[in-house]
Amino acid sequence: MDTSLLENIKKEVSLPEQVASQISQLIIDQHLVSGDKMPSELELVSKLHVGRGTIREAIKLMVSRNILVVRRGLGTFIADRTGQTEDPLGFAFYPDQNQLSLDLQEVRVQFEPWVARAAAQRATEENMKELKARCLLVEEDIMAGRDHLQHDVDFHVCIAQCTQNMVVPNLIPIISYSVGLFGKLTRNALLSETIIGHRAVADAICRRDGATAERMMRQHLEQNRVELEKVLKTMQEKQTPPGEQILP
Amino acid sequence: MDTSLLENIKKEVSLPEQVASQISQLIIDQHLVSGDKMPSELELVSKLHVGRGTIREAIKLMVSRNILVVRRGLGTFIADRTGQTEDPLGFAFYPDQNQLSLDLQEVRVQFEPWVARAAAQRATEENMKELKARCLLVEEDIMAGRDHLQHDVDFHVCIAQCTQNMVVPNLIPIISYSVGLFGKLTRNALLSETIIGHRAVADAICRRDGATAERMMRQHLEQNRVELEKVLKTMQEKQTPPGEQILP
Protein backbone atom coordinates (compact mmCIF):
# COMPACT_ATOMS: atom_id res chain seq x y z
CA MET A 1 0.00 0.00 0.00
CA ASP A 2 1.36 3.40 -1.00
CA THR A 3 1.08 5.39 2.23
CA SER A 4 2.22 8.66 0.63
CA LEU A 5 -0.91 8.50 -1.50
CA LEU A 6 -2.99 8.12 1.65
CA GLU A 7 -1.21 11.02 3.29
CA ASN A 8 -1.99 13.21 0.32
CA ILE A 9 -5.72 12.64 0.54
CA LYS A 10 -6.85 15.29 2.97
CA LYS A 11 -8.36 13.98 6.17
CA GLU A 12 -12.14 14.38 6.06
CA VAL A 13 -13.48 15.80 9.31
CA SER A 14 -16.97 14.48 10.02
CA LEU A 15 -19.72 16.64 11.51
CA PRO A 16 -19.63 14.82 14.90
CA GLU A 17 -15.84 15.42 14.97
CA GLN A 18 -16.38 19.14 14.33
CA VAL A 19 -19.04 19.31 17.03
CA ALA A 20 -16.74 17.43 19.45
CA SER A 21 -14.12 20.17 18.88
CA GLN A 22 -16.73 22.84 19.61
CA ILE A 23 -17.80 21.09 22.82
CA SER A 24 -14.13 20.80 23.86
CA GLN A 25 -13.72 24.54 23.32
CA LEU A 26 -16.84 25.13 25.41
CA ILE A 27 -15.34 23.06 28.26
CA ILE A 28 -12.13 25.10 28.11
CA ASP A 29 -13.92 28.47 27.88
CA GLN A 30 -16.21 27.68 30.81
CA HIS A 31 -13.29 26.36 32.93
CA LEU A 32 -15.07 23.03 33.53
CA VAL A 33 -12.89 20.48 35.35
CA SER A 34 -12.96 16.77 36.25
CA GLY A 35 -16.25 15.82 37.93
CA ASP A 36 -18.19 18.88 36.71
CA LYS A 37 -21.53 18.18 35.09
CA MET A 38 -21.96 18.98 31.40
CA PRO A 39 -24.88 20.99 30.01
CA SER A 40 -27.73 18.70 28.86
CA GLU A 41 -28.07 17.41 25.30
CA LEU A 42 -30.88 19.89 24.68
CA GLU A 43 -28.79 22.84 25.87
CA LEU A 44 -25.96 21.73 23.57
CA VAL A 45 -28.43 21.37 20.69
CA SER A 46 -29.65 24.95 21.10
CA LYS A 47 -26.13 26.31 21.67
CA LEU A 48 -24.41 24.59 18.75
CA HIS A 49 -27.33 24.54 16.27
CA VAL A 50 -27.02 20.86 15.34
CA GLY A 51 -29.38 17.90 15.80
CA ARG A 52 -29.60 15.77 18.89
CA GLY A 53 -28.20 12.74 17.01
CA THR A 54 -25.04 14.69 16.12
CA ILE A 55 -24.59 15.83 19.73
CA ARG A 56 -24.88 12.18 20.81
CA GLU A 57 -22.31 11.06 18.24
CA ALA A 58 -19.95 13.83 19.35
CA ILE A 59 -20.34 12.85 23.02
CA LYS A 60 -19.55 9.21 22.14
CA LEU A 61 -16.32 10.35 20.48
CA MET A 62 -15.43 12.42 23.53
CA VAL A 63 -16.13 9.48 25.85
CA SER A 64 -13.80 7.32 23.75
CA ARG A 65 -11.08 9.97 24.26
CA ASN A 66 -11.70 10.12 28.01
CA ILE A 67 -12.84 13.73 27.88
CA LEU A 68 -16.37 12.91 29.09
CA VAL A 69 -18.00 10.10 31.06
CA VAL A 70 -21.69 9.23 30.86
CA ARG A 71 -23.32 8.02 34.10
CA ARG A 72 -26.67 6.48 33.26
CA GLY A 73 -29.44 8.36 35.04
CA LEU A 74 -27.01 10.98 36.34
CA GLY A 75 -25.85 12.82 33.22
CA THR A 76 -22.59 13.52 31.41
CA PHE A 77 -19.52 14.66 33.35
CA ILE A 78 -15.97 15.82 32.69
CA ALA A 79 -13.71 12.76 33.02
CA ASP A 80 -10.88 12.34 35.48
CA ARG A 81 -7.50 12.89 33.75
CA THR A 82 -9.45 14.73 31.05
CA GLY A 83 -8.36 13.77 27.54
CA GLN A 84 -5.75 11.23 28.64
CA THR A 85 -6.22 7.83 27.06
CA GLU A 86 -4.75 4.60 28.35
CA ASP A 87 -2.16 4.07 25.64
CA PRO A 88 -1.73 7.61 24.29
CA LEU A 89 1.22 6.81 22.03
CA GLY A 90 -0.28 3.62 20.60
CA PHE A 91 2.56 1.45 21.98
CA ALA A 92 0.34 -1.66 21.73
CA PHE A 93 0.59 -1.32 17.93
CA TYR A 94 4.42 -1.21 17.76
CA PRO A 95 5.50 -4.37 15.94
CA ASP A 96 8.72 -4.93 17.94
CA GLN A 97 7.64 -4.96 21.60
CA ASN A 98 11.08 -6.11 22.79
CA GLN A 99 12.91 -3.21 21.16
CA LEU A 100 10.16 -0.88 22.42
CA SER A 101 10.80 -2.03 25.94
CA LEU A 102 14.57 -1.42 25.61
CA ASP A 103 13.97 2.04 24.13
CA LEU A 104 11.54 2.94 26.91
CA GLN A 105 14.03 1.78 29.51
CA GLU A 106 16.68 4.02 27.92
CA VAL A 107 14.33 7.02 28.22
CA ARG A 108 13.66 6.18 31.87
CA VAL A 109 17.37 5.92 32.69
CA GLN A 110 17.92 9.37 31.16
CA PHE A 111 14.88 11.13 32.57
CA GLU A 112 13.92 9.73 35.96
CA PRO A 113 17.16 10.40 37.88
CA TRP A 114 16.47 14.11 37.39
CA VAL A 115 12.87 13.54 38.53
CA ALA A 116 14.18 12.00 41.77
CA ARG A 117 16.56 14.92 42.36
CA ALA A 118 13.80 17.52 41.77
CA ALA A 119 11.50 15.47 44.03
CA ALA A 120 14.03 15.69 46.89
CA GLN A 121 14.27 19.44 46.44
CA ARG A 122 10.54 20.19 46.26
CA ALA A 123 8.53 17.48 48.06
CA THR A 124 6.00 18.69 50.63
CA GLU A 125 5.53 16.90 53.97
CA GLU A 126 2.30 15.47 52.52
CA ASN A 127 4.21 14.15 49.47
CA MET A 128 6.77 12.45 51.70
CA LYS A 129 4.09 10.73 53.74
CA GLU A 130 2.48 9.37 50.59
CA LEU A 131 5.83 8.31 49.14
CA LYS A 132 6.62 6.21 52.21
CA ALA A 133 3.19 4.56 52.00
CA ARG A 134 3.62 3.84 48.28
CA CYS A 135 7.03 2.33 48.93
CA LEU A 136 5.49 -0.04 51.50
CA LEU A 137 2.71 -1.13 49.13
CA VAL A 138 5.27 -2.40 46.59
CA GLU A 139 7.19 -4.23 49.34
CA GLU A 140 4.01 -5.87 50.62
CA ASP A 141 3.16 -7.09 47.11
CA ILE A 142 6.61 -8.57 46.66
CA MET A 143 6.71 -10.19 50.10
CA ALA A 144 3.27 -11.72 49.50
CA GLY A 145 4.29 -13.01 46.07
CA ARG A 146 1.69 -10.81 44.37
CA ASP A 147 2.17 -8.91 41.10
CA HIS A 148 3.60 -5.50 42.04
CA LEU A 149 3.28 -3.87 38.60
CA GLN A 150 0.60 -1.27 39.35
CA HIS A 151 2.06 -0.29 42.72
CA ASP A 152 5.51 0.00 41.13
CA VAL A 153 4.21 2.50 38.55
CA ASP A 154 2.27 4.33 41.30
CA PHE A 155 5.51 4.67 43.31
CA HIS A 156 7.30 6.29 40.38
CA VAL A 157 4.28 8.55 39.69
CA CYS A 158 4.34 9.61 43.36
CA ILE A 159 7.99 10.65 43.01
CA ALA A 160 6.96 12.64 39.93
CA GLN A 161 4.24 14.38 41.96
CA CYS A 162 6.89 15.47 44.48
CA THR A 163 8.46 17.64 41.74
CA GLN A 164 5.31 19.86 41.66
CA ASN A 165 5.72 19.86 37.87
CA MET A 166 2.26 19.11 36.46
CA VAL A 167 3.52 17.36 33.34
CA VAL A 168 5.94 14.82 34.83
CA PRO A 169 3.35 12.66 36.69
CA ASN A 170 1.55 12.21 33.36
CA LEU A 171 4.70 11.21 31.49
CA ILE A 172 5.71 8.44 33.92
CA PRO A 173 2.85 6.03 33.07
CA ILE A 174 3.71 6.41 29.37
CA ILE A 175 7.40 5.58 29.75
CA SER A 176 6.53 2.83 32.26
CA TYR A 177 4.41 1.05 29.62
CA SER A 178 6.89 -1.81 29.40
CA VAL A 179 7.09 -2.54 33.13
CA GLY A 180 4.67 -5.45 32.68
CA LEU A 181 6.60 -6.90 29.75
CA PHE A 182 9.80 -6.41 31.72
CA GLY A 183 8.55 -8.48 34.65
CA LYS A 184 7.47 -11.29 32.34
CA LEU A 185 10.77 -11.35 30.49
CA THR A 186 13.06 -11.14 33.49
CA ARG A 187 10.74 -13.40 35.57
CA ASN A 188 11.07 -10.72 38.25
CA ALA A 189 14.74 -11.59 38.80
CA LEU A 190 15.28 -8.28 40.57
CA LEU A 191 12.65 -8.41 43.29
CA SER A 192 15.00 -7.79 46.20
CA GLU A 193 16.81 -5.14 44.17
CA THR A 194 13.45 -3.42 43.66
CA ILE A 195 12.84 -3.26 47.41
CA ILE A 196 16.35 -1.99 48.17
CA GLY A 197 16.40 0.43 45.22
CA HIS A 198 13.00 1.94 45.96
CA ARG A 199 13.84 2.36 49.66
CA ALA A 200 17.13 4.08 48.85
CA VAL A 201 15.39 6.54 46.52
CA ALA A 202 12.48 7.22 48.90
CA ASP A 203 14.81 7.70 51.89
CA ALA A 204 17.02 10.15 50.00
CA ILE A 205 13.98 12.16 48.84
CA CYS A 206 12.59 12.29 52.39
CA ARG A 207 15.85 13.67 53.79
CA ARG A 208 16.04 16.13 50.85
CA ASP A 209 19.29 14.64 49.54
CA GLY A 210 18.85 15.33 45.82
CA ALA A 211 22.26 14.04 44.73
CA THR A 212 21.75 10.65 46.37
CA ALA A 213 18.14 10.38 45.16
CA GLU A 214 19.37 10.99 41.61
CA ARG A 215 22.22 8.47 41.89
CA MET A 216 20.05 5.78 43.48
CA MET A 217 17.34 6.19 40.85
CA ARG A 218 19.91 5.93 38.06
CA GLN A 219 21.36 2.79 39.63
CA HIS A 220 17.91 1.24 40.10
CA LEU A 221 16.88 1.82 36.48
CA GLU A 222 20.31 0.87 35.09
CA GLN A 223 20.21 -2.49 36.86
CA ASN A 224 16.81 -3.09 35.31
CA ARG A 225 18.15 -2.16 31.89
CA VAL A 226 21.15 -4.48 32.17
CA GLU A 227 18.89 -7.35 33.21
CA LEU A 228 16.49 -6.67 30.34
CA GLU A 229 19.32 -6.54 27.79
CA LYS A 230 20.69 -9.83 29.12
CA VAL A 231 17.33 -11.60 28.79
CA LEU A 232 16.66 -10.22 25.31
CA LYS A 233 20.15 -11.24 24.15
CA THR A 234 19.59 -14.79 25.36
CA MET A 235 16.23 -14.86 23.57
CA GLN A 236 17.87 -13.62 20.37
CA GLU A 237 20.59 -16.25 20.57
CA LYS A 238 17.92 -18.90 20.82
CA GLN A 239 16.44 -17.18 17.74
CA THR A 240 12.94 -16.96 19.14
CA PRO A 241 10.75 -16.27 16.11
CA PRO A 242 9.04 -12.84 16.30
CA GLY A 243 5.59 -14.47 16.54
CA GLU A 244 6.55 -15.97 19.87
CA GLN A 245 7.57 -12.75 21.55
CA ILE A 246 6.11 -12.45 25.00
CA LEU A 247 3.69 -9.56 24.68
CA PRO A 248 2.59 -7.56 27.70
CA MET B 1 -19.47 17.28 42.67
CA ASP B 2 -17.96 14.48 44.71
CA THR B 3 -15.40 12.95 42.33
CA SER B 4 -14.54 10.06 44.66
CA LEU B 5 -18.13 8.92 44.26
CA LEU B 6 -17.73 8.98 40.50
CA GLU B 7 -14.48 7.04 40.74
CA ASN B 8 -16.20 4.39 42.78
CA ILE B 9 -18.85 3.72 40.17
CA LYS B 10 -17.23 1.16 37.90
CA LYS B 11 -16.71 2.31 34.33
CA GLU B 12 -19.29 0.68 32.07
CA VAL B 13 -17.67 -0.70 28.93
CA SER B 14 -20.11 -0.52 26.00
CA LEU B 15 -20.36 -3.26 23.37
CA PRO B 16 -18.73 -1.11 20.65
CA GLU B 17 -15.85 -0.44 23.09
CA GLN B 18 -15.41 -4.16 23.69
CA VAL B 19 -15.49 -4.86 19.94
CA ALA B 20 -12.96 -2.06 19.36
CA SER B 21 -10.61 -3.84 21.78
CA GLN B 22 -11.08 -7.10 19.90
CA ILE B 23 -10.36 -5.42 16.56
CA SER B 24 -7.24 -3.82 18.08
CA GLN B 25 -6.06 -7.25 19.19
CA LEU B 26 -6.73 -8.58 15.69
CA ILE B 27 -4.54 -5.79 14.22
CA ILE B 28 -1.74 -6.68 16.65
CA ASP B 29 -2.01 -10.45 16.09
CA GLN B 30 -2.03 -10.09 12.31
CA HIS B 31 0.93 -7.65 12.39
CA LEU B 32 -1.01 -5.06 10.38
CA VAL B 33 0.85 -1.74 10.07
CA SER B 34 0.14 1.83 8.90
CA GLY B 35 -1.39 1.86 5.43
CA ASP B 36 -2.51 -1.79 5.47
CA LYS B 37 -6.11 -2.42 4.47
CA MET B 38 -8.51 -3.77 7.11
CA PRO B 39 -10.78 -6.78 6.55
CA SER B 40 -14.23 -5.69 5.31
CA GLU B 41 -17.16 -5.00 7.65
CA LEU B 42 -18.71 -8.31 6.65
CA GLU B 43 -15.55 -10.26 7.42
CA LEU B 44 -15.39 -8.60 10.84
CA VAL B 45 -19.07 -9.42 11.42
CA SER B 46 -18.48 -13.11 10.78
CA LYS B 47 -15.21 -13.18 12.74
CA LEU B 48 -16.44 -11.36 15.86
CA HIS B 49 -20.07 -12.56 15.86
CA VAL B 50 -21.64 -9.12 16.35
CA GLY B 51 -23.95 -7.07 14.14
CA ARG B 52 -22.84 -4.75 11.35
CA GLY B 53 -24.05 -1.71 13.33
CA THR B 54 -21.78 -2.59 16.25
CA ILE B 55 -18.79 -3.07 13.92
CA ARG B 56 -19.48 0.38 12.45
CA GLU B 57 -19.70 1.96 15.92
CA ALA B 58 -16.44 0.26 16.93
CA ILE B 59 -14.71 1.50 13.76
CA LYS B 60 -15.88 5.06 14.48
CA LEU B 61 -14.32 4.84 17.96
CA MET B 62 -11.08 3.55 16.45
CA VAL B 63 -11.06 6.36 13.89
CA SER B 64 -11.46 8.89 16.71
CA ARG B 65 -8.37 7.37 18.38
CA ASN B 66 -6.37 7.47 15.15
CA ILE B 67 -6.08 3.70 14.97
CA LEU B 68 -8.05 3.46 11.70
CA VAL B 69 -8.84 5.80 8.81
CA VAL B 70 -11.82 5.40 6.49
CA ARG B 71 -11.28 6.42 2.87
CA ARG B 72 -14.66 6.67 1.16
CA GLY B 73 -14.86 4.20 -1.72
CA LEU B 74 -11.49 2.69 -0.83
CA GLY B 75 -12.08 0.99 2.51
CA THR B 76 -10.71 1.16 6.03
CA PHE B 77 -6.96 1.32 6.66
CA ILE B 78 -4.53 1.31 9.57
CA ALA B 79 -3.76 4.96 10.37
CA ASP B 80 -0.35 6.57 10.27
CA ARG B 81 1.10 6.93 13.78
CA THR B 82 -1.38 4.25 14.82
CA GLY B 83 -3.15 5.09 18.07
CA GLN B 84 -1.48 8.46 18.58
CA THR B 85 -3.93 11.30 19.06
CA GLU B 86 -3.15 14.96 18.62
CA ASP B 87 -3.21 15.99 22.27
CA PRO B 88 -2.60 12.65 24.01
CA LEU B 89 -2.22 14.08 27.51
CA GLY B 90 -5.23 16.41 27.25
CA PHE B 91 -3.08 19.53 27.75
CA ALA B 92 -5.80 21.68 26.16
CA PHE B 93 -7.92 20.98 29.25
CA TYR B 94 -5.32 22.11 31.82
CA PRO B 95 -6.74 25.20 33.54
CA ASP B 96 -3.39 27.04 33.95
CA GLN B 97 -1.86 27.16 30.47
CA ASN B 98 0.92 29.52 31.59
CA GLN B 99 2.16 27.19 34.33
CA LEU B 100 1.77 24.26 31.93
CA SER B 101 4.05 25.97 29.47
CA LEU B 102 6.69 26.61 32.19
CA ASP B 103 6.49 22.99 33.36
CA LEU B 104 6.83 21.67 29.82
CA GLN B 105 9.84 23.89 29.24
CA GLU B 106 11.45 22.48 32.39
CA VAL B 107 10.97 18.95 31.06
CA ARG B 108 12.52 19.94 27.73
CA VAL B 109 15.55 21.53 29.43
CA GLN B 110 16.11 18.29 31.35
CA PHE B 111 15.46 15.82 28.58
CA GLU B 112 16.45 17.23 25.19
CA PRO B 113 20.16 17.89 25.87
CA TRP B 114 20.59 14.12 26.25
CA VAL B 115 18.60 13.61 23.03
CA ALA B 116 21.05 15.90 21.18
CA ARG B 117 24.05 14.00 22.57
CA ALA B 118 22.62 10.60 21.61
CA ALA B 119 21.75 12.02 18.18
CA ALA B 120 25.40 13.01 17.62
CA GLN B 121 26.52 9.52 18.56
CA ARG B 122 24.03 7.56 16.45
CA ALA B 123 22.85 9.66 13.47
CA THR B 124 23.09 8.01 10.04
CA GLU B 125 24.27 9.95 6.96
CA GLU B 126 20.61 10.04 5.87
CA ASN B 127 19.59 11.51 9.26
CA MET B 128 22.23 14.24 8.96
CA LYS B 129 21.07 15.20 5.48
CA GLU B 130 17.51 15.56 6.72
CA LEU B 131 18.60 17.48 9.82
CA LYS B 132 20.40 20.08 7.70
CA ALA B 133 17.31 20.45 5.49
CA ARG B 134 15.02 20.83 8.54
CA CYS B 135 17.35 23.44 10.02
CA LEU B 136 17.10 25.46 6.79
CA LEU B 137 13.29 25.28 6.71
CA VAL B 138 13.07 27.02 10.11
CA GLU B 139 15.54 29.69 8.99
CA GLU B 140 13.56 30.33 5.80
CA ASP B 141 10.35 30.76 7.81
CA ILE B 142 11.99 33.24 10.15
CA MET B 143 13.70 35.21 7.37
CA ALA B 144 10.40 35.43 5.47
CA GLY B 145 8.53 36.57 8.59
CA ARG B 146 6.36 33.43 8.54
CA ASP B 147 5.28 31.41 11.56
CA HIS B 148 8.00 28.80 12.16
CA LEU B 149 6.15 26.75 14.81
CA GLN B 150 5.60 23.52 12.86
CA HIS B 151 9.06 23.49 11.32
CA ASP B 152 10.59 24.18 14.74
CA VAL B 153 8.89 21.10 16.21
CA ASP B 154 9.86 19.08 13.10
CA PHE B 155 13.52 20.07 13.64
CA HIS B 156 13.45 18.79 17.22
CA VAL B 157 11.65 15.59 16.13
CA CYS B 158 14.34 15.06 13.47
CA ILE B 159 17.04 15.26 16.17
CA ALA B 160 15.04 12.67 18.12
CA GLN B 161 14.97 10.40 15.06
CA CYS B 162 18.78 10.56 14.93
CA THR B 163 18.87 8.71 18.28
CA GLN B 164 17.34 5.58 16.62
CA ASN B 165 15.23 5.25 19.81
CA MET B 166 11.66 4.64 18.61
CA VAL B 167 10.01 6.32 21.60
CA VAL B 168 11.82 9.67 21.66
CA PRO B 169 10.45 11.07 18.34
CA ASN B 170 6.94 10.50 19.71
CA LEU B 171 7.65 12.24 23.02
CA ILE B 172 8.98 15.45 21.44
CA PRO B 173 5.63 16.66 19.99
CA ILE B 174 4.03 16.15 23.43
CA ILE B 175 6.59 18.18 25.34
CA SER B 176 6.65 20.78 22.54
CA TYR B 177 2.93 21.43 23.01
CA SER B 178 3.59 24.88 24.41
CA VAL B 179 5.81 26.10 21.57
CA GLY B 180 2.85 27.95 20.04
CA LEU B 181 1.89 29.59 23.32
CA PHE B 182 5.54 30.44 23.88
CA GLY B 183 5.81 32.31 20.58
CA LYS B 184 2.66 34.30 21.32
CA LEU B 185 3.80 35.23 24.83
CA THR B 186 7.37 36.17 24.00
CA ARG B 187 6.32 37.75 20.68
CA ASN B 188 9.12 35.68 19.14
CA ALA B 189 11.76 37.80 20.92
CA LEU B 190 14.36 35.09 20.32
CA LEU B 191 14.17 34.67 16.55
CA SER B 192 17.86 35.23 15.88
CA GLU B 193 18.75 33.10 18.90
CA THR B 194 16.63 30.31 17.39
CA ILE B 195 18.60 30.42 14.14
CA ILE B 196 21.98 30.49 15.93
CA GLY B 197 20.96 27.87 18.52
CA HIS B 198 19.53 25.42 15.99
CA ARG B 199 22.59 25.76 13.75
CA ALA B 200 24.96 25.15 16.64
CA VAL B 201 23.08 21.98 17.64
CA ALA B 202 22.76 20.66 14.07
CA ASP B 203 26.45 21.37 13.29
CA ALA B 204 27.61 19.56 16.44
CA ILE B 205 25.42 16.54 15.65
CA CYS B 206 26.71 16.40 12.06
CA ARG B 207 30.35 16.36 13.22
CA ARG B 208 29.43 13.76 15.90
CA ASP B 209 30.40 16.06 18.76
CA GLY B 210 27.98 14.82 21.41
CA ALA B 211 29.26 17.00 24.26
CA THR B 212 28.80 20.21 22.26
CA ALA B 213 25.42 19.13 20.88
CA GLU B 214 24.26 18.53 24.45
CA ARG B 215 25.62 21.85 25.72
CA MET B 216 24.19 23.86 22.81
CA MET B 217 20.75 22.25 23.18
CA ARG B 218 20.71 23.02 26.90
CA GLN B 219 21.71 26.62 26.22
CA HIS B 220 19.05 26.99 23.49
CA LEU B 221 16.25 25.66 25.70
CA GLU B 222 17.46 27.52 28.82
CA GLN B 223 17.39 30.86 26.97
CA ASN B 224 13.83 30.10 25.95
CA ARG B 225 12.92 29.25 29.53
CA VAL B 226 14.42 32.44 30.93
CA GLU B 227 12.55 34.52 28.35
CA LEU B 228 9.28 32.73 29.12
CA GLU B 229 9.70 33.25 32.88
CA LYS B 230 10.42 36.93 32.30
CA VAL B 231 7.26 37.43 30.24
CA LEU B 232 5.06 35.49 32.65
CA LYS B 233 6.45 37.46 35.60
CA THR B 234 5.64 40.74 33.87
CA MET B 235 2.12 39.48 33.14
CA GLN B 236 1.66 38.47 36.75
CA GLU B 237 2.81 41.86 38.01
CA LYS B 238 0.21 43.48 35.78
CA GLN B 239 -2.19 41.01 37.42
CA THR B 240 -3.68 39.81 34.15
CA PRO B 241 -6.91 38.06 35.13
CA PRO B 242 -6.82 34.34 34.32
CA GLY B 243 -9.63 34.73 31.77
CA GLU B 244 -7.34 36.88 29.63
CA GLN B 245 -4.53 34.39 29.42
CA ILE B 246 -3.27 34.00 25.89
CA LEU B 247 -4.23 30.47 24.99
CA PRO B 248 -2.42 28.60 22.21
XYZ file of N, CA, C and O in Angstrom, chain A residues 11 17 61 64-65 93, chain B residues 16-28 38 44 48 54-70 76-79 82-85:
188
model
N -7.525 14.620 5.178
C -8.363 13.977 6.173
C -9.739 14.636 6.177
O -9.852 15.851 6.323
N -17.194 15.010 14.571
C -15.841 15.423 14.966
C -15.782 16.943 15.168
O -15.188 17.432 16.128
N -17.726 10.162 20.844
C -16.316 10.348 20.480
C -15.525 10.867 21.686
O -14.399 10.431 21.940
N -14.859 8.238 24.181
C -13.798 7.322 23.754
C -12.418 7.958 23.925
O -11.415 7.264 23.963
N -12.359 9.284 24.027
C -11.076 9.969 24.263
C -10.891 10.354 25.727
O -10.014 11.156 26.060
N 0.535 -1.031 19.360
C 0.591 -1.316 17.930
C 2.022 -1.342 17.382
O 2.229 -1.497 16.190
N -19.676 -1.584 21.664
C -18.729 -1.105 20.646
C -17.295 -0.964 21.185
O -16.335 -1.264 20.486
N -17.175 -0.541 22.467
C -15.846 -0.437 23.090
C -15.179 -1.809 23.161
O -13.992 -1.963 22.878
N -15.953 -2.805 23.576
C -15.406 -4.161 23.687
C -14.973 -4.670 22.315
O -13.898 -5.257 22.174
N -15.816 -4.411 21.298
C -15.487 -4.863 19.942
C -14.257 -4.117 19.421
O -13.391 -4.702 18.762
N -14.145 -2.826 19.766
C -12.964 -2.057 19.357
C -11.699 -2.700 19.933
O -10.672 -2.800 19.250
N -11.768 -3.159 21.181
C -10.609 -3.840 21.782
C -10.279 -5.114 21.018
O -9.102 -5.424 20.782
N -11.318 -5.854 20.635
C -11.083 -7.097 19.896
C -10.449 -6.810 18.532
O -9.544 -7.521 18.104
N -10.936 -5.764 17.868
C -10.364 -5.418 16.558
C -8.902 -4.976 16.727
O -8.038 -5.315 15.928
N -8.623 -4.228 17.811
C -7.241 -3.817 18.082
C -6.346 -5.053 18.241
O -5.232 -5.106 17.700
N -6.839 -6.033 18.972
C -6.056 -7.252 19.194
C -5.806 -7.978 17.872
O -4.718 -8.500 17.622
N -6.833 -7.967 17.018
C -6.726 -8.577 15.692
C -5.626 -7.888 14.858
O -4.835 -8.550 14.189
N -5.572 -6.557 14.944
C -4.541 -5.795 14.216
C -3.155 -6.204 14.711
O -2.233 -6.421 13.930
N -3.023 -6.320 16.051
C -1.735 -6.677 16.646
C -1.351 -8.102 16.253
O -0.229 -8.359 15.802
N -7.813 -2.934 6.121
C -8.508 -3.767 7.107
C -9.419 -4.765 6.408
O -9.874 -4.506 5.293
N -15.453 -8.838 9.400
C -15.388 -8.596 10.844
C -16.655 -9.111 11.536
O -16.584 -9.683 12.622
N -16.239 -11.780 14.465
C -16.443 -11.364 15.858
C -17.871 -11.640 16.361
O -18.190 -11.360 17.519
N -22.776 -2.627 15.173
C -21.777 -2.591 16.252
C -20.367 -2.456 15.670
O -19.539 -1.696 16.192
N -20.103 -3.188 14.577
C -18.794 -3.066 13.917
C -18.576 -1.617 13.485
O -17.504 -1.036 13.704
N -19.616 -1.019 12.900
C -19.483 0.380 12.448
C -19.203 1.319 13.609
O -18.372 2.219 13.501
N -19.924 1.125 14.723
C -19.698 1.957 15.918
C -18.260 1.801 16.411
O -17.587 2.765 16.751
N -17.796 0.539 16.453
C -16.439 0.258 16.931
C -15.416 0.940 16.028
O -14.440 1.539 16.504
N -15.659 0.890 14.707
C -14.711 1.503 13.762
C -14.674 3.016 13.959
O -13.601 3.631 13.951
N -15.850 3.611 14.213
C -15.882 5.061 14.485
C -15.009 5.410 15.690
O -14.271 6.394 15.679
N -15.130 4.598 16.756
C -14.320 4.844 17.957
C -12.836 4.757 17.617
O -12.020 5.557 18.080
N -12.496 3.765 16.783
C -11.080 3.554 16.454
C -10.549 4.647 15.524
O -9.368 4.973 15.557
N -11.457 5.217 14.714
C -11.057 6.363 13.886
C -10.770 7.552 14.796
O -9.776 8.259 14.621
N -11.636 7.735 15.826
C -11.464 8.894 16.709
C -10.183 8.779 17.525
O -9.678 9.765 18.038
N -9.641 7.554 17.645
C -8.375 7.370 18.376
C -7.194 7.234 17.439
O -6.107 6.812 17.845
N -7.425 7.534 16.171
C -6.369 7.468 15.152
C -5.750 6.081 15.022
O -4.566 5.926 14.736
N -6.561 5.052 15.238
C -6.082 3.696 14.973
C -6.420 3.331 13.526
O -5.614 2.745 12.821
N -7.612 3.741 13.076
C -8.053 3.462 11.705
C -8.383 4.762 10.976
O -8.671 5.776 11.609
N -8.309 4.707 9.635
C -8.837 5.803 8.808
C -9.762 5.188 7.766
O -9.459 4.135 7.218
N -10.888 5.868 7.522
C -11.822 5.404 6.490
C -11.645 6.284 5.265
O -11.667 7.518 5.376
N -11.243 0.723 4.740
C -10.712 1.158 6.033
C -9.268 0.698 6.150
O -8.937 -0.440 5.808
N -8.395 1.608 6.607
C -6.960 1.324 6.659
C -6.401 1.591 8.062
O -7.002 2.329 8.837
N -5.232 1.007 8.323
C -4.528 1.313 9.574
C -3.940 2.717 9.436
O -3.295 3.034 8.441
N -4.185 3.558 10.439
C -3.759 4.959 10.375
C -2.241 5.095 10.516
O -1.572 4.239 11.092
N -0.242 5.007 14.284
C -1.378 4.252 14.821
C -1.593 4.485 16.321
O -0.683 4.247 17.122
N -2.787 4.951 16.667
C -3.152 5.089 18.075
C -2.634 6.342 18.750
O -2.816 6.521 19.951
N -1.981 7.216 17.982
C -1.484 8.459 18.581
C -2.438 9.596 18.265
O -2.615 9.950 17.109
N -3.020 10.187 19.292
C -3.928 11.298 19.059
C -3.160 12.615 19.137
O -2.001 12.649 19.543
